[in-house]
Short mmCIF file of C-alpha atoms in Angstrom, two decimals:
data_model
loop_
_atom_site.label_atom_id
_atom_site.label_comp_id
_atom_site.label_asym_id
_atom_site.label_seq_id
_atom_site.Cartn_x
_atom_site.Cartn_y
_atom_site.Cartn_z
CA UNK P 192 -6.54 -3.22 -13.21
CA UNK P 193 -3.15 -4.21 -14.83
CA UNK P 194 -3.02 -7.55 -16.51
CA UNK P 195 -1.60 -10.47 -14.56
CA UNK P 196 0.77 -11.27 -17.39
CA UNK P 197 3.44 -9.42 -15.37
CA UNK P 198 3.72 -12.40 -13.04
CA UNK P 199 5.39 -14.87 -15.32
CA UNK P 200 8.70 -15.96 -13.76
CA UNK P 201 9.23 -19.72 -13.95
CA UNK P 202 10.72 -19.74 -10.51
CA UNK P 203 7.70 -18.00 -9.00
CA UNK P 204 5.31 -20.26 -10.80
CA UNK P 205 7.07 -23.34 -9.47
CA UNK P 206 7.10 -21.96 -5.96
CA UNK P 207 3.44 -21.05 -6.23
CA UNK P 208 2.43 -24.49 -7.55
CA UNK P 209 4.24 -26.17 -4.65
CA UNK P 210 2.22 -24.16 -2.11
CA UNK P 211 -0.98 -24.76 -3.99
CA UNK P 212 -0.34 -28.57 -3.80
CA UNK P 213 0.67 -28.24 -0.17
CA UNK P 214 -2.52 -26.31 0.76
CA UNK P 215 -4.95 -28.37 -1.27
CA UNK P 216 -3.65 -31.67 0.14
CA UNK P 217 -3.41 -30.83 3.78
CA UNK P 218 -5.86 -28.00 4.38
CA UNK P 219 -9.11 -29.16 2.95
CA UNK P 220 -10.97 -28.60 6.18
CA UNK P 221 -9.80 -25.02 6.55
CA UNK P 222 -10.35 -24.20 2.90
CA UNK P 223 -13.86 -25.74 2.94
CA UNK P 224 -14.81 -23.66 5.92
CA UNK P 225 -13.49 -20.48 4.32
CA UNK P 226 -15.46 -21.23 1.09
CA UNK P 227 -18.64 -21.68 3.03
CA UNK P 228 -18.51 -18.04 4.05
CA UNK P 229 -16.98 -16.81 0.79
CA UNK P 230 -20.23 -15.27 -0.49
CA UNK P 231 -20.69 -13.21 2.60
CA UNK P 232 -17.01 -12.20 2.51
CA UNK P 233 -17.25 -11.19 -1.16
CA UNK P 234 -20.22 -9.00 -0.32
CA UNK P 235 -18.26 -7.40 2.48
CA UNK P 236 -15.28 -6.72 0.25
CA UNK P 237 -17.49 -5.24 -2.44
CA UNK P 238 -18.67 -2.79 0.20
CA UNK P 239 -15.02 -2.17 1.19
CA UNK P 240 -14.05 -1.42 -2.37
CA UNK P 241 -16.15 1.74 -2.41
CA UNK P 242 -14.32 3.19 0.56
CA UNK P 243 -10.76 1.96 1.13
CA UNK P 244 -9.80 3.53 4.46
CA UNK P 245 -7.77 6.15 2.65
CA UNK P 246 -5.30 3.67 1.11
CA UNK P 247 -7.28 3.13 -2.14
CA UNK P 248 -9.91 5.88 -2.25
CA UNK P 249 -11.13 5.48 -5.86
CA UNK P 250 -14.70 6.44 -4.98
CA UNK P 251 -16.90 9.40 -5.49
CA UNK P 252 -18.70 10.15 -2.24
CA UNK P 253 -20.89 13.12 -1.49
CA UNK P 254 -19.43 15.94 0.54
CA UNK P 255 -22.03 15.91 3.30
CA UNK P 256 -19.31 15.96 5.93
CA UNK P 257 -16.84 18.69 5.16
CA UNK P 258 -13.28 17.71 4.66
CA UNK P 259 -11.78 20.69 6.34
CA UNK P 260 -13.02 19.38 9.66
CA UNK P 261 -9.86 17.76 11.08
CA UNK P 262 -11.79 15.04 12.89
CA UNK P 263 -13.35 14.05 9.55
CA UNK P 264 -9.99 14.13 7.83
CA UNK P 265 -8.48 11.87 10.50
CA UNK P 266 -11.28 9.27 10.24
CA UNK P 267 -10.98 9.25 6.44
CA UNK P 268 -7.17 8.86 6.44
CA UNK P 269 -6.87 6.72 9.52
CA UNK P 270 -4.57 3.79 9.78
CA UNK P 271 -5.86 1.53 12.52
CA UNK P 272 -3.15 -0.39 14.45
CA UNK P 273 -5.03 -3.47 15.55
CA UNK P 274 -2.99 -5.94 17.65
CA UNK P 275 -3.49 -9.65 18.32
CA UNK P 276 -7.01 -10.04 17.15
CA UNK P 277 -8.11 -13.62 18.00
CA UNK P 278 -6.54 -16.35 20.02
CA UNK P 279 -5.99 -19.04 17.37
CA UNK P 280 -2.55 -19.19 15.83
CA UNK P 281 -0.43 -21.59 13.77
CA UNK P 282 1.84 -24.11 15.48
CA UNK P 283 5.52 -24.18 14.35
CA UNK P 284 5.70 -27.95 14.35
CA UNK P 285 2.78 -28.35 11.92
CA UNK P 286 5.06 -28.62 8.92
CA UNK P 287 7.13 -31.37 10.58
CA UNK P 288 4.02 -33.42 11.24
CA UNK P 289 3.08 -33.07 7.58
CA UNK P 290 6.49 -34.38 6.44
CA UNK P 291 6.30 -37.26 8.94
CA UNK P 292 2.85 -38.42 7.79
CA UNK P 293 3.80 -38.08 4.10
CA UNK P 294 6.80 -40.36 4.60
CA UNK P 295 4.64 -42.90 6.46
CA UNK P 296 2.17 -42.80 3.54
CA UNK P 297 4.90 -43.58 1.03
CA UNK P 298 6.12 -46.49 3.15
CA UNK P 299 2.61 -47.94 3.50
CA UNK P 300 1.87 -47.74 -0.21
CA UNK P 301 5.15 -49.62 -0.93
CA UNK P 302 4.14 -52.50 1.42
CA UNK P 303 0.66 -52.70 -0.03
CA UNK P 304 2.05 -53.34 -3.54
CA UNK P 305 3.50 -56.64 -2.28
CA UNK P 306 0.30 -57.86 -0.69
CA UNK P 307 -2.85 -59.21 -2.26
CA UNK P 308 -5.89 -57.01 -2.82
CA UNK P 309 -7.90 -59.00 -0.29
CA UNK P 310 -5.28 -58.65 2.41
CA UNK P 311 -5.02 -54.97 1.65
CA UNK P 312 -8.79 -54.54 2.09
CA UNK P 313 -8.72 -56.45 5.42
CA UNK P 314 -5.83 -54.26 6.63
CA UNK P 315 -7.78 -51.12 5.76
CA UNK P 316 -10.91 -52.35 7.55
CA UNK P 317 -8.89 -53.24 10.67
CA UNK P 318 -7.14 -49.95 10.69
CA UNK P 319 -10.41 -48.09 10.43
CA UNK P 320 -12.07 -50.16 13.13
CA UNK P 321 -9.39 -50.72 15.70
CA UNK P 322 -6.36 -48.44 15.12
CA UNK P 323 -6.67 -45.98 17.95
CA UNK P 324 -3.21 -44.50 17.30
CA UNK P 325 -4.06 -43.66 13.69
CA UNK P 326 -7.33 -41.95 14.73
CA UNK P 327 -5.45 -40.00 17.36
CA UNK P 328 -2.96 -38.90 14.70
CA UNK P 329 -5.71 -37.77 12.41
CA UNK P 330 -7.40 -35.76 15.22
CA UNK P 331 -4.04 -34.23 16.08
CA UNK P 332 -3.45 -33.39 12.43
CA UNK P 333 -6.92 -31.80 12.20
CA UNK P 334 -6.13 -29.64 15.17
CA UNK P 335 -2.89 -28.48 13.68
CA UNK P 336 -4.51 -27.68 10.35
CA UNK P 337 -7.15 -25.61 12.05
CA UNK P 338 -4.47 -23.68 13.98
CA UNK P 339 -3.39 -21.87 10.76
CA UNK P 340 -6.55 -19.73 10.51
CA UNK P 341 -7.84 -16.52 9.02
CA UNK P 342 -10.32 -14.16 10.62
CA UNK P 343 -13.61 -13.17 8.97
CA UNK P 344 -11.96 -10.54 6.79
CA UNK P 345 -9.19 -12.88 5.52
CA UNK P 346 -6.37 -11.63 7.76
CA UNK P 347 -3.93 -14.26 9.01
CA UNK P 348 -4.39 -14.78 12.77
CA UNK P 349 -1.03 -14.67 14.53
CA UNK P 350 0.50 -13.76 17.89
CA UNK P 351 3.69 -12.08 18.88
CA UNK P 352 6.49 -14.65 18.99
CA UNK P 353 5.11 -16.76 16.15
CA UNK P 354 7.48 -17.83 13.37
CA UNK P 355 6.84 -17.89 9.63
CA UNK P 356 8.86 -20.00 7.20
CA UNK P 357 11.14 -20.98 10.11
CA UNK P 358 12.74 -17.63 9.49
CA UNK P 359 10.60 -14.62 10.45
CA UNK P 360 9.80 -14.12 14.17
CA UNK P 361 6.92 -11.71 14.66
CA UNK P 362 7.80 -8.88 17.12
CA UNK P 363 4.90 -6.42 16.73
CA UNK P 364 2.15 -5.16 14.46
CA UNK P 365 3.09 -1.99 12.62
CA UNK P 366 -0.16 -1.28 10.81
CA UNK P 367 -3.28 -2.54 9.04
CA UNK P 368 -5.00 -1.70 5.77
CA UNK P 369 -7.53 -3.15 3.36
CA UNK P 370 -4.80 -5.23 1.81
CA UNK P 371 -3.73 -6.92 5.05
CA UNK P 372 -1.31 -6.20 7.89
CA UNK P 373 2.30 -5.11 8.22
CA UNK P 374 4.30 -6.67 11.09
CA UNK P 375 7.80 -6.10 12.40
CA UNK P 376 9.81 -9.30 12.29
CA UNK P 377 13.26 -10.56 13.17
CA UNK P 378 14.80 -12.22 10.13
CA UNK P 379 16.92 -15.02 11.55
CA UNK P 380 18.56 -15.79 8.21
CA UNK P 381 19.93 -12.26 8.05
CA UNK P 382 21.58 -12.20 11.46
CA UNK P 383 18.46 -11.11 13.35
CA UNK P 384 17.91 -7.99 11.17
CA UNK P 385 14.61 -6.24 11.75
CA UNK P 386 12.34 -6.24 8.69
CA UNK P 387 8.84 -5.19 7.84
CA UNK P 388 6.67 -8.13 6.66
CA UNK P 389 3.56 -7.32 4.66
CA UNK P 390 1.02 -10.12 5.15
CA UNK P 391 -1.71 -9.96 2.43
CA UNK P 392 -5.26 -11.08 3.18
CA UNK P 393 -6.24 -14.53 1.90
CA UNK P 394 -8.54 -12.87 -0.70
CA UNK P 395 -7.83 -13.42 -4.38
CA UNK P 396 -8.03 -9.76 -5.52
CA UNK P 397 -5.49 -8.69 -2.89
CA UNK P 398 -3.29 -11.67 -3.60
CA UNK P 399 -3.30 -10.78 -7.33
CA UNK P 400 -2.36 -7.15 -6.50
CA UNK P 401 0.49 -8.51 -4.30
CA UNK P 402 1.78 -10.63 -7.18
CA UNK P 403 1.80 -7.56 -9.41
CA UNK P 404 3.62 -5.57 -6.71
CA UNK P 405 6.24 -8.31 -6.36
CA UNK P 406 6.80 -8.22 -10.07
CA UNK P 407 7.39 -4.48 -9.99
CA UNK P 408 9.68 -4.68 -6.97
CA UNK P 409 11.75 -7.41 -8.61
CA UNK P 410 12.18 -5.17 -11.62
CA UNK P 411 13.19 -2.29 -9.34
CA UNK P 412 15.77 -4.50 -7.61
CA UNK P 413 17.08 -5.62 -10.99
CA UNK P 414 17.44 -2.06 -12.30
CA UNK P 415 18.75 -0.58 -9.01
CA UNK P 416 20.75 -3.30 -7.22
CA UNK P 417 22.55 -0.73 -5.03
CA UNK P 418 19.24 0.82 -3.88
CA UNK P 419 20.26 4.35 -4.82
CA UNK P 420 16.97 5.52 -6.24
CA UNK P 421 14.97 5.78 -2.97
CA UNK P 422 12.28 3.11 -3.70
CA UNK P 423 11.65 0.72 -0.84
CA UNK P 424 13.77 -2.41 -1.07
CA UNK P 425 12.16 -5.86 -1.14
CA UNK P 426 14.24 -8.65 0.43
CA UNK P 427 12.05 -11.71 -0.01
CA UNK P 428 8.53 -12.98 -0.74
CA UNK P 429 6.70 -16.23 -0.19
CA UNK P 430 3.22 -17.70 -0.03
CA UNK P 431 2.19 -18.72 3.51
CA UNK P 432 -1.01 -20.80 3.56
CA UNK P 433 -2.70 -18.58 0.96
CA UNK P 434 -1.21 -15.29 2.25
CA UNK P 435 1.26 -13.58 0.02
CA UNK P 436 4.03 -12.20 2.25
CA UNK P 437 6.62 -9.56 1.24
CA UNK P 438 9.68 -8.74 3.36
CA UNK P 439 10.87 -5.11 3.17
CA UNK P 440 13.53 -2.92 4.76
CA UNK P 441 12.17 -1.51 8.03
CA UNK P 442 11.35 2.18 7.79
CA UNK P 443 9.94 4.91 10.05
CA UNK P 444 6.59 6.74 10.03
CA UNK P 445 4.98 7.95 6.82
CA UNK P 446 5.30 11.63 6.12
CA UNK P 447 1.50 11.92 6.70
CA UNK P 448 1.56 10.11 10.05
CA UNK P 449 4.38 12.35 11.25
CA UNK P 450 2.41 15.41 10.12
CA UNK P 451 -0.70 14.16 11.91
CA UNK P 452 1.20 13.35 15.11
CA UNK P 453 2.63 16.84 14.98
CA UNK P 454 -0.83 18.46 15.02
CA UNK P 455 -0.56 19.15 11.28
CA UNK P 456 2.28 21.60 11.80
CA UNK P 457 3.81 22.15 8.33
CA UNK P 458 7.34 21.08 7.56
CA UNK P 459 9.93 23.83 7.45
CA UNK P 460 10.70 24.93 3.89
CA UNK P 461 14.26 23.48 3.92
CA UNK P 462 12.78 20.08 4.85
CA UNK P 463 10.14 20.42 2.17
CA UNK P 464 12.93 21.08 -0.32
CA UNK P 465 14.85 17.93 0.52
CA UNK P 466 11.76 15.73 0.69
CA UNK P 467 10.45 17.08 -2.66
CA UNK P 468 13.75 16.53 -4.34
CA UNK P 469 13.90 12.90 -3.15
CA UNK P 470 10.35 12.17 -4.25
CA UNK P 471 11.11 13.59 -7.68
CA UNK P 472 14.30 11.56 -7.90
CA UNK P 473 12.57 8.29 -6.89
CA UNK P 474 9.56 8.73 -9.24
CA UNK P 475 11.79 9.87 -12.15
CA UNK P 476 13.60 6.50 -11.77
CA UNK P 477 10.23 4.75 -12.20
CA UNK P 478 9.30 6.91 -15.22
CA UNK P 479 12.69 6.21 -16.83
CA UNK P 480 11.88 2.54 -16.53
CA UNK P 481 8.43 2.95 -18.21
CA UNK P 482 6.51 2.73 -14.90
CA UNK P 483 3.82 4.95 -13.45
CA UNK P 484 3.28 4.68 -9.70
CA UNK P 485 -0.40 5.96 -9.86
CA UNK P 486 -0.89 6.16 -6.06
CA UNK P 487 1.53 8.76 -4.77
CA UNK P 488 0.42 10.41 -1.50
CA UNK P 489 2.08 11.33 1.83
CA UNK P 490 1.03 7.98 3.29
CA UNK P 491 3.16 6.20 0.64
CA UNK P 492 6.28 8.24 1.39
CA UNK P 493 8.05 6.99 4.51
CA UNK P 494 10.91 8.39 6.50
CA UNK P 495 13.92 6.12 6.75
CA UNK P 496 14.07 7.14 10.39
CA UNK P 497 11.38 9.26 11.97
CA UNK P 498 13.20 10.14 15.20
CA UNK P 499 12.57 13.80 16.12
CA UNK P 500 13.65 16.63 18.33
CA UNK P 501 11.09 18.17 20.62
CA UNK P 502 10.69 21.89 21.35
CA UNK P 503 8.06 23.89 23.18
CA UNK P 504 6.16 26.70 21.43
CA UNK P 505 5.46 29.38 24.01
CA UNK P 506 3.11 31.31 21.79
CA UNK P 507 0.87 28.32 21.03
CA UNK P 508 1.62 26.53 24.28
CA UNK P 509 2.38 23.11 22.75
CA UNK P 510 5.18 20.74 21.98
CA UNK P 511 6.40 20.70 18.43
CA UNK P 512 8.40 17.93 16.70
CA UNK P 513 11.14 18.37 14.13
CA UNK P 514 12.25 15.21 12.29
CA UNK P 515 16.00 14.73 12.55
CA UNK P 516 16.56 13.24 9.05
CA UNK P 517 14.38 13.95 6.07
CA UNK P 518 15.60 10.91 4.12
CA UNK P 519 12.61 9.13 2.59
CA UNK P 520 11.56 6.07 0.62
CA UNK P 521 8.64 5.67 -1.80
CA UNK P 522 6.50 2.60 -1.09
CA UNK P 523 3.35 0.73 -2.25
CA UNK P 524 3.79 -0.39 -5.82
CA UNK P 525 0.63 -2.49 -5.89
CA UNK P 526 -0.97 -0.12 -8.44
CA UNK P 527 2.19 0.65 -10.41
CA UNK P 528 1.63 0.19 -14.15
CA UNK P 529 4.09 -0.40 -16.98
CA UNK P 530 3.58 1.62 -20.18
CA UNK P 531 2.65 -1.47 -22.27
CA UNK P 532 0.01 -2.74 -19.77
CA UNK P 533 -3.66 -2.04 -19.49
CA UNK P 534 -4.35 1.34 -17.91
CA UNK P 535 -7.38 1.39 -15.53
CA UNK P 536 -9.79 4.23 -16.09
CA UNK P 537 -9.54 5.55 -12.54
CA UNK P 538 -6.29 5.65 -10.59
CA UNK P 539 -4.82 7.55 -7.61
CA UNK P 540 -6.28 8.42 -4.26
CA UNK P 541 -8.96 11.11 -4.62
CA UNK P 542 -7.10 14.12 -3.24
CA UNK P 543 -4.10 13.55 -5.51
CA UNK P 544 -6.01 12.57 -8.69
CA UNK P 545 -5.04 14.47 -11.85
CA UNK P 546 -7.72 16.21 -14.01
CA UNK P 547 -7.10 13.94 -16.98
CA UNK P 548 -8.06 10.94 -14.79
CA UNK P 549 -11.24 12.59 -13.53
CA UNK P 550 -12.24 13.53 -17.10
CA UNK P 551 -11.23 10.04 -18.37
CA UNK P 552 -8.93 11.43 -21.11
CA UNK P 553 -6.32 8.77 -20.53
CA UNK P 554 -3.25 9.04 -18.36
CA UNK P 555 0.48 8.27 -18.19
CA UNK P 556 3.50 9.45 -16.17
CA UNK P 557 2.27 13.13 -15.91
CA UNK P 558 -0.46 11.98 -13.50
CA UNK P 559 2.29 11.16 -10.99
CA UNK P 560 3.70 14.71 -11.39
CA UNK P 561 0.31 16.16 -10.50
CA UNK P 562 0.19 14.05 -7.36
CA UNK P 563 3.70 15.23 -6.38
CA UNK P 564 2.57 18.84 -6.71
CA UNK P 565 -0.35 18.18 -4.30
CA UNK P 566 2.01 16.41 -1.88
CA UNK P 567 4.56 19.24 -1.83
CA UNK P 568 1.78 21.73 -1.15
CA UNK P 569 0.56 19.59 1.73
CA UNK P 570 4.03 19.46 3.28
CA UNK P 571 4.25 23.26 3.06
CA UNK P 572 0.87 24.20 4.53
CA UNK P 573 -0.03 21.14 6.60
CA UNK P 574 -3.36 20.31 4.96
CA UNK P 575 -4.64 18.76 1.74
CA UNK P 576 -5.12 20.99 -1.30
CA UNK P 577 -8.25 19.31 -2.66
CA UNK P 578 -10.30 18.00 0.22
CA UNK P 579 -13.40 16.58 -1.50
CA UNK P 580 -14.98 13.33 -2.51
CA UNK P 581 -17.03 14.48 -5.49
CA UNK P 582 -15.83 14.89 -9.07
CA UNK P 583 -17.79 18.05 -9.86
CA UNK P 584 -16.71 19.70 -6.61
CA UNK P 585 -13.10 18.57 -7.23
CA UNK P 586 -13.15 20.32 -10.66
CA UNK P 587 -14.71 23.38 -9.07
CA UNK P 588 -11.86 23.51 -6.52
CA UNK P 589 -9.32 23.22 -9.32
CA UNK P 590 -10.87 26.16 -11.16
CA UNK P 591 -10.99 28.24 -7.97
CA UNK P 592 -7.32 27.53 -7.23
CA UNK P 593 -5.74 27.20 -10.65
CA UNK P 594 -8.12 28.94 -13.11
CA UNK P 595 -10.50 27.63 -15.82
CA UNK P 596 -10.06 24.12 -17.23
CA UNK P 597 -8.74 24.37 -20.83
CA UNK P 598 -11.46 24.23 -23.51
CA UNK P 599 -9.60 21.47 -25.38
CA UNK P 600 -9.96 19.16 -22.36
CA UNK P 601 -13.63 20.08 -21.97
CA UNK P 602 -14.36 19.34 -25.63
CA UNK P 603 -12.50 16.00 -25.58
CA UNK P 604 -13.87 14.51 -22.35
CA UNK P 605 -16.71 11.94 -22.32
CA UNK P 606 -17.75 13.43 -18.98
CA UNK P 607 -19.91 16.17 -20.58
CA UNK P 608 -22.34 15.90 -17.66
CA UNK P 609 -19.96 18.14 -15.66
CA UNK P 610 -20.08 20.95 -18.22
CA UNK P 611 -22.67 23.22 -19.85
CA UNK P 612 -21.89 25.19 -23.00
CA UNK P 613 -18.17 24.51 -22.60
CA UNK P 614 -17.96 25.69 -18.98
CA UNK P 615 -18.15 23.80 -15.69
CA UNK P 616 -21.70 23.36 -14.56
CA UNK P 617 -21.31 24.73 -11.06
CA UNK P 618 -23.65 26.94 -9.02
CA UNK P 619 -21.71 29.10 -6.56
CA UNK P 620 -24.86 30.02 -4.73
CA UNK P 621 -25.46 26.56 -3.36
CA UNK P 622 -24.02 25.31 -0.07
CA UNK P 623 -21.37 23.37 -1.93
CA UNK P 624 -20.58 26.44 -4.02
CA UNK P 625 -20.23 28.62 -0.94
CA UNK P 626 -17.99 26.04 0.70
CA UNK P 627 -15.59 25.96 -2.26
CA UNK P 628 -15.60 29.78 -2.43
CA UNK P 629 -14.89 30.16 1.29
CA UNK P 630 -12.31 27.36 1.69
CA UNK P 631 -10.35 27.57 -1.61
CA UNK P 632 -8.40 30.54 -2.98
CA UNK P 633 -5.94 31.16 -5.77
CA UNK P 634 -2.73 29.12 -5.31
CA UNK P 635 -0.36 32.04 -4.61
CA UNK P 636 -2.54 33.27 -1.74
CA UNK P 637 -1.43 30.22 0.29
CA UNK P 638 2.10 31.65 0.54
CA UNK P 639 3.20 32.04 4.17
CA UNK P 640 6.14 34.28 3.28
CA UNK P 641 7.00 36.72 0.53
CA UNK P 642 10.58 35.51 0.47
CA UNK P 643 12.03 34.57 -2.95
CA UNK P 644 12.48 30.97 -1.80
CA UNK P 645 8.78 30.56 -1.13
CA UNK P 646 7.81 32.01 -4.46
CA UNK P 647 10.21 29.58 -6.19
CA UNK P 648 8.46 26.74 -4.34
CA UNK P 649 5.05 27.87 -5.63
CA UNK P 650 6.48 28.29 -9.14
CA UNK P 651 7.45 24.64 -9.05
CA UNK P 652 3.99 23.61 -7.66
CA UNK P 653 2.28 25.58 -10.40
CA UNK P 654 4.30 23.88 -13.10
CA UNK P 655 3.34 20.47 -11.64
CA UNK P 656 -0.36 21.44 -11.40
CA UNK P 657 -0.64 22.33 -15.08
CA UNK P 658 -4.01 21.09 -16.46
CA UNK P 659 -2.63 19.84 -19.78
CA UNK P 660 -0.47 16.70 -19.23
CA UNK P 661 1.59 17.57 -22.29
CA UNK P 662 2.43 20.97 -20.82
CA UNK P 663 3.08 19.71 -17.29
CA UNK P 664 6.70 19.79 -16.17
CA UNK P 665 8.62 16.53 -16.35
CA UNK P 666 10.50 15.30 -13.33
CA UNK P 667 13.83 15.62 -15.15
CA UNK P 668 13.01 19.34 -15.58
CA UNK P 669 11.68 19.66 -12.04
CA UNK P 670 14.94 18.42 -10.53
CA UNK P 671 16.66 21.36 -12.28
CA UNK P 672 14.26 23.94 -10.90
CA UNK P 673 15.81 26.90 -9.08
CA UNK P 674 13.96 25.93 -5.91
CA UNK P 675 16.47 23.08 -5.48
CA UNK P 676 19.58 25.24 -6.03
CA UNK P 677 20.07 25.78 -2.27
CA UNK P 678 19.76 22.04 -1.47
CA UNK P 679 23.47 21.43 -0.90
CA UNK P 680 23.99 24.73 1.02
CA UNK P 681 21.69 23.92 3.93
CA UNK P 682 23.56 22.25 6.76
CA UNK P 683 20.38 21.24 8.52
CA UNK P 684 19.43 18.95 5.64
CA UNK P 685 20.82 15.50 6.36
CA UNK P 686 21.48 13.69 3.12
CA UNK P 687 21.19 9.94 3.30
CA UNK P 688 23.60 7.28 2.07
CA UNK P 689 21.09 5.23 0.07
CA UNK P 690 23.37 2.28 -0.36
CA UNK P 691 23.45 1.58 3.39
CA UNK P 692 21.43 -1.34 4.69
CA UNK P 693 19.24 0.34 7.26
CA UNK P 694 17.46 -2.81 8.45
CA UNK P 695 20.27 -3.98 10.68
#
């Protein structure tokens, strides 16, 4: 995991320290209760780490259930939208009660300095014994402290209509992941603009990942103040009772969710062209600034507006959707890594993981290019190119689709257990071998048309799925590929004015 040195701004540290003092002084009851169950929660999160509900699938599972079963694919990639879990919620006036009591404490300490120690002790005994109003205030304060609560998994418990920071009014829940939840809010300091607020779980590893993401997003805002490079724009961030919260521009569905809702109907090739060009442009901007995204996938590419037109397919007897605008944004920079930082051994979600990552040969920006090649293929055919959870099977699929793994990579890898005498140790006569043989085929056999445009697309995909990272096409070269020559000639492609604030 990248080092935490990235999070070093003096302004952030002062803000963080204020919230730490605020929480430690006034939320001892709640924190003690959460610590009492911390061991159980840690065990639960260790189990979660092995299988991250498709948002961080860094695991190697067996392929007992076959990925080409759509029901299995849905359950693996699902994004549960859980709403209003639990009845407890924070009270907006809690902060005011805290300020009031703090001022009373200061006043009391000033008076006590003028009195004798004996009188001070008598006053304290009387107040403990007879002061009903003070005991009522303490009980009221305790209730208010308990009202800002987390559930068993560390999610903030909230309800629609609640306010955060006296600024963000929660309107609805947009989604949930292992990191936390995303809610739609009305930002009352921006004229009631609708924003997406990412509320991170009150769990240290997710909070640390959020701090790293904030650091990357601040660098992106600094390098691209006009928001022309198609990376999601961060408006604000803050710590709310142990939950890191990040405010973003409000976007539409992810390109995967739209595909799923459309019965996995592939995108038309002119839409694939525009979406692919934008992804290359956005990720090239990251690479130019010495960043690697490391977790590119259709779930992390969102439409700016996912409104669609509906038509009826007489042949298949079903409604089919066509997105009106293919303008996109790249999101989720929680795993983004600068060139000078520590590079984790395993990165990327399984289906989009480059061979150099699987073979632990070291990785850099070319691993993003491999992921983009897999994404473009998925847009074109409607399903994932490498649907597996096992390293050996993944390598076997690569060889079936792209040809043999280069001998230099085989010799250099520490993962010699996957090879025998310089070749992949794979038995095609097993059930797994038959599965790969029956469900995978050479890349060009996935063409749905023999038109020149389609062959150009697959030429681009082939150059992105080159085994050797040093031979893989760069994104600067990819943007000049002949497949993109027709981009400006297609009237149905709606280009997007990136500088426009779409949240209002």
